[in-house]
Short mmCIF file of C-alpha atoms in Angstrom, two decimals:
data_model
loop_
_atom_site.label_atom_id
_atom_site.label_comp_id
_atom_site.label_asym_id
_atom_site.label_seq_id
_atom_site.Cartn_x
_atom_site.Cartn_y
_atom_site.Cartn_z
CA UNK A 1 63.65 146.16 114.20
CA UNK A 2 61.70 144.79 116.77
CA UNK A 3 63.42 143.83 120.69
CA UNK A 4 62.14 140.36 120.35
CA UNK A 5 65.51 138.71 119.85
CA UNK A 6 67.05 140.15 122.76
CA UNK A 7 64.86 139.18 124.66
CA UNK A 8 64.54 135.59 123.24
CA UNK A 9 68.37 135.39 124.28
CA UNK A 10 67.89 136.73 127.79
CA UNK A 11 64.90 134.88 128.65
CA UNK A 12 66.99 131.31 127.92
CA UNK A 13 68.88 132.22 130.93
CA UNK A 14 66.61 134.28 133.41
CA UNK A 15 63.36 134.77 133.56
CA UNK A 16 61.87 138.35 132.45
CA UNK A 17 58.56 140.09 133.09
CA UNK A 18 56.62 142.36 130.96
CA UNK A 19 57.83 145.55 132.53
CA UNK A 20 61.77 144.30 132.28
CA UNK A 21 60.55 144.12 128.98
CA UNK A 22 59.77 147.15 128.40
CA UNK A 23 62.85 148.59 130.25
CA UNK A 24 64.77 146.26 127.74
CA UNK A 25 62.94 148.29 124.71
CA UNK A 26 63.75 151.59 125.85
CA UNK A 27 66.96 151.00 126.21
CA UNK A 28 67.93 149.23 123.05
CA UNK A 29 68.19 151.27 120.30
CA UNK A 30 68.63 149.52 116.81
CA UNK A 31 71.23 150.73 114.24
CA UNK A 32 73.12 149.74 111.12
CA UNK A 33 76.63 149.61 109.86
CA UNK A 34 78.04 149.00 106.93
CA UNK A 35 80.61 146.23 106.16
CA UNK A 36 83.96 147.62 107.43
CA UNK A 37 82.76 149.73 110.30
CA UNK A 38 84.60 149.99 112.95
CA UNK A 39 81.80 150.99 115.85
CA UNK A 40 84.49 150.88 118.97
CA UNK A 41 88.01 151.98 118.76
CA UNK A 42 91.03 151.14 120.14
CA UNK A 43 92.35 153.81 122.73
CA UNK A 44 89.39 154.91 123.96
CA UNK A 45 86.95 153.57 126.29
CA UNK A 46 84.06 151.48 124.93
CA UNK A 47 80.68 153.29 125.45
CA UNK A 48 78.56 150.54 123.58
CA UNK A 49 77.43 147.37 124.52
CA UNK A 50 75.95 145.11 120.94
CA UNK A 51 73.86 142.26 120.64
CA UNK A 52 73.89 141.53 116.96
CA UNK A 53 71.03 140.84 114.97
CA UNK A 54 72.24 140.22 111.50
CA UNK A 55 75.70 140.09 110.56
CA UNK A 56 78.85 139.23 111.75
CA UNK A 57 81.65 141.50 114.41
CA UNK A 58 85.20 140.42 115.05
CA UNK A 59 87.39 142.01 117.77
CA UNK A 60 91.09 142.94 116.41
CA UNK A 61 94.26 144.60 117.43
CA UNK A 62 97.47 145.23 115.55
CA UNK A 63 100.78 144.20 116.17
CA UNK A 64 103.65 145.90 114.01
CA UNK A 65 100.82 146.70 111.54
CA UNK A 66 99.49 142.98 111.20
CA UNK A 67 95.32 142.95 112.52
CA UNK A 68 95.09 140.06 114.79
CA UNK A 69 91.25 139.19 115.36
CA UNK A 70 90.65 137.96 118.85
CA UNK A 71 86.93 137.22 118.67
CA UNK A 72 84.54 136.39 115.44
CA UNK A 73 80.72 136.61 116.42
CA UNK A 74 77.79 136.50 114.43
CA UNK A 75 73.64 136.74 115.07
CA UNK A 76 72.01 136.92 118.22
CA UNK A 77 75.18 137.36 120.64
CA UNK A 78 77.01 140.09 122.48
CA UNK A 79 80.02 142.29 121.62
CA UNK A 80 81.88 145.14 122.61
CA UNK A 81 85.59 145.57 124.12
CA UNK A 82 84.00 143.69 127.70
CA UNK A 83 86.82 145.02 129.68
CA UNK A 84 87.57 148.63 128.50
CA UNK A 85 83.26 148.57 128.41
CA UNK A 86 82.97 146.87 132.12
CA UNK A 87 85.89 148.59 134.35
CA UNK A 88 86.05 151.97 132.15
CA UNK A 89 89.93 151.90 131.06
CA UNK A 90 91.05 152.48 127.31
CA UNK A 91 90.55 149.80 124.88
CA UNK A 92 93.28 147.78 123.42
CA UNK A 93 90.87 146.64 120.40
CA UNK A 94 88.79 147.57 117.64
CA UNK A 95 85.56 146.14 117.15
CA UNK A 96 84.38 145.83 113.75
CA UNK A 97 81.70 144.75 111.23
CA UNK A 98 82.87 142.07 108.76
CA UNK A 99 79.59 142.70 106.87
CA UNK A 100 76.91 144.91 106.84
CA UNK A 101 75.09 144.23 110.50
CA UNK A 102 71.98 145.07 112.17
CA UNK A 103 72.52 145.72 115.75
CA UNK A 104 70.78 146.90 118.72
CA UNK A 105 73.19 148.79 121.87
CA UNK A 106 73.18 149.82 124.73
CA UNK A 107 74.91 152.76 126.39
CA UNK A 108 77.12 152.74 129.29
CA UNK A 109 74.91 154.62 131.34
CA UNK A 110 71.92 152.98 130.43
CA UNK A 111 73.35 149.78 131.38
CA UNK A 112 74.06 150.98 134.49
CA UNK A 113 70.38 152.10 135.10
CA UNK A 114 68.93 148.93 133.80
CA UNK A 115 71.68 147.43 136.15
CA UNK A 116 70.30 149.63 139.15
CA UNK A 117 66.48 149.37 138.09
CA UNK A 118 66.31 145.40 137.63
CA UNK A 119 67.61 142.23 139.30
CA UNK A 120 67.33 139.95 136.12
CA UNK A 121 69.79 141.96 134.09
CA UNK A 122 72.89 141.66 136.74
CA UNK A 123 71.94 137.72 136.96
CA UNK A 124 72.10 137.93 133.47
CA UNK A 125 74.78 139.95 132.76
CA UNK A 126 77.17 138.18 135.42
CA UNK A 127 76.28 134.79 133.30
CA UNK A 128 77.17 136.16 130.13
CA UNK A 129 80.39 137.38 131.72
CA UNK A 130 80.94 133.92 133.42
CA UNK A 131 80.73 132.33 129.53
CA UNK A 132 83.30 135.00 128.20
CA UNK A 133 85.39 133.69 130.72
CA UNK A 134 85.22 130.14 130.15
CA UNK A 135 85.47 130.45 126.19
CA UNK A 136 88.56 132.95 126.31
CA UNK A 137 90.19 129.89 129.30
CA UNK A 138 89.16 127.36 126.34
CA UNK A 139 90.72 129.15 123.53
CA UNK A 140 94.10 129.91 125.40
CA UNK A 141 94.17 126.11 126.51
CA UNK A 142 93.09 125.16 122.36
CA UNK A 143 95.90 127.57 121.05
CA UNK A 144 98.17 125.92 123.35
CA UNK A 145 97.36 122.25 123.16
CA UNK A 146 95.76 121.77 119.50
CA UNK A 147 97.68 121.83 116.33
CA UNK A 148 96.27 124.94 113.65
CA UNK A 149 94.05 122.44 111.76
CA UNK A 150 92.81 121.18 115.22
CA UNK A 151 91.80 124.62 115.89
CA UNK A 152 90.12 124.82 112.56
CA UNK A 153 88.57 122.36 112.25
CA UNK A 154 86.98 122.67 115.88
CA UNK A 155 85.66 125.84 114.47
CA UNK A 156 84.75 124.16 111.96
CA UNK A 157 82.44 122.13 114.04
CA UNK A 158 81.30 124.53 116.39
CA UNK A 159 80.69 127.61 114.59
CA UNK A 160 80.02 126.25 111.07
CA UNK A 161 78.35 129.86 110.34
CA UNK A 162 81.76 131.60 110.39
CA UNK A 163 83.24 129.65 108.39
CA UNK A 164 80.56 129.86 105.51
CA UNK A 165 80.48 133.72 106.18
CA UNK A 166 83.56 134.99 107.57
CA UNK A 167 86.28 136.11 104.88
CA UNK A 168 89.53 133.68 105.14
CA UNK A 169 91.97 136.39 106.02
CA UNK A 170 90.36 136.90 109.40
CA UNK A 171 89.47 133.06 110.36
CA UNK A 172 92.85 132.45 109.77
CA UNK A 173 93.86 135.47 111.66
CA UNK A 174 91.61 134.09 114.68
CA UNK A 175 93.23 130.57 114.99
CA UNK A 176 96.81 132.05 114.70
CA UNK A 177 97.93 131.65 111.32
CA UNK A 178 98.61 132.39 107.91
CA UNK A 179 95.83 132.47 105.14
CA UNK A 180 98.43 130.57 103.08
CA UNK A 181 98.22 128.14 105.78
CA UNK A 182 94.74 128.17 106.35
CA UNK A 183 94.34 127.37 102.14
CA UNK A 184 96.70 123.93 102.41
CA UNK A 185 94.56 123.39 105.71
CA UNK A 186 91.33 123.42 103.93
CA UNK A 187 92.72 121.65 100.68
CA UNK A 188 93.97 118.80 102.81
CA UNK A 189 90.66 118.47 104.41
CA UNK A 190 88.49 118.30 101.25
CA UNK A 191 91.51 115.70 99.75
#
């Protein structure tokens, strides 16, 4: 796998030289997972940061055994549990691979050298964190002001790619219901 996507990504927001390059590929390393992986537990602190290449991640916990999936994400953007991975305390989620993935991480430490090494990687960083934010503000203001098939079909819209790839059970689970309800939601639609 070659570094060129992650770099395609960062360079849309800062600008990066040949040697940040090169700092970039040394410390991404590629791997694989199969569908079902879990590649960060809950309860202990995230050591990974991912930028997925192929595939798709959700974020989940469970609450009196039911998975509730917090994020859905699929090629060419970042995952791990941010807060557990940025301020070092235990992890209240699981992040796993809905199918099989290609990734490329980056370890805690090295993230902290490239952090320490580079200015374009904190500029970056602090803007990817910045759009975290804002999308977890807009989804607690959409769960709160938009009906379930509002939510849907906003998803829908915006991130047409997990619907089409994403099995049912955890869309559903990531606009806060039912995948009973999520079947007369989608029936109504088409009807």
């Amino acid at each position: 796998m070659t570094i060129e996507p992650i770099v395609k990504y960062i360079s849309n927001l800062v600008d990066v030289s040949d040697n940040e390059i090169k700092l970039l590929s040394h410390f991404f390393k590629p791997s694989s997972f199969p569908k079902g992986t879990i590649i960060e537990k809950e309860d202990v602190v995230a050591e990974k940061l991912y930028f997925v290449r192929k595939g798709f991640v959700r974020s989940f916990f469970s609450k009196e055994g039911i998975e509730i999936t917090t994020q859905i994400i699929g090629e060419n953007k970042f995952i791990t549990s941010f807060n557990s991975f940025t301020s070092g305390i235990t992890s209240k989620e699981n992040i796993q691979c809905i199918s099989d993935c290609e990734v490329f991480y980056i370890t805690k430490s090295d993230y902290e050298i490239l952090s320490n090494k580079t200015v374009f990687w904190g500029s970056f960083c602090r803007q990817i964190y910045e759009k975290i934010i804002s999308n977890n503000q807009q989804r607690t203001i959409d769960f709160i002001a938009l009906s379930a098939e509002k939510r849907y079909l906003k998803l829908l819209k915006e991130q047409p790619e997990i619907i089409q790839n994403v099995p049912i059970q955890f869309i559903a689970s990531y606009i806060g219901i039912k995948p009973e309800s999520l079947s007369r939601i989608r029936k109504k639609i088409i009807s």
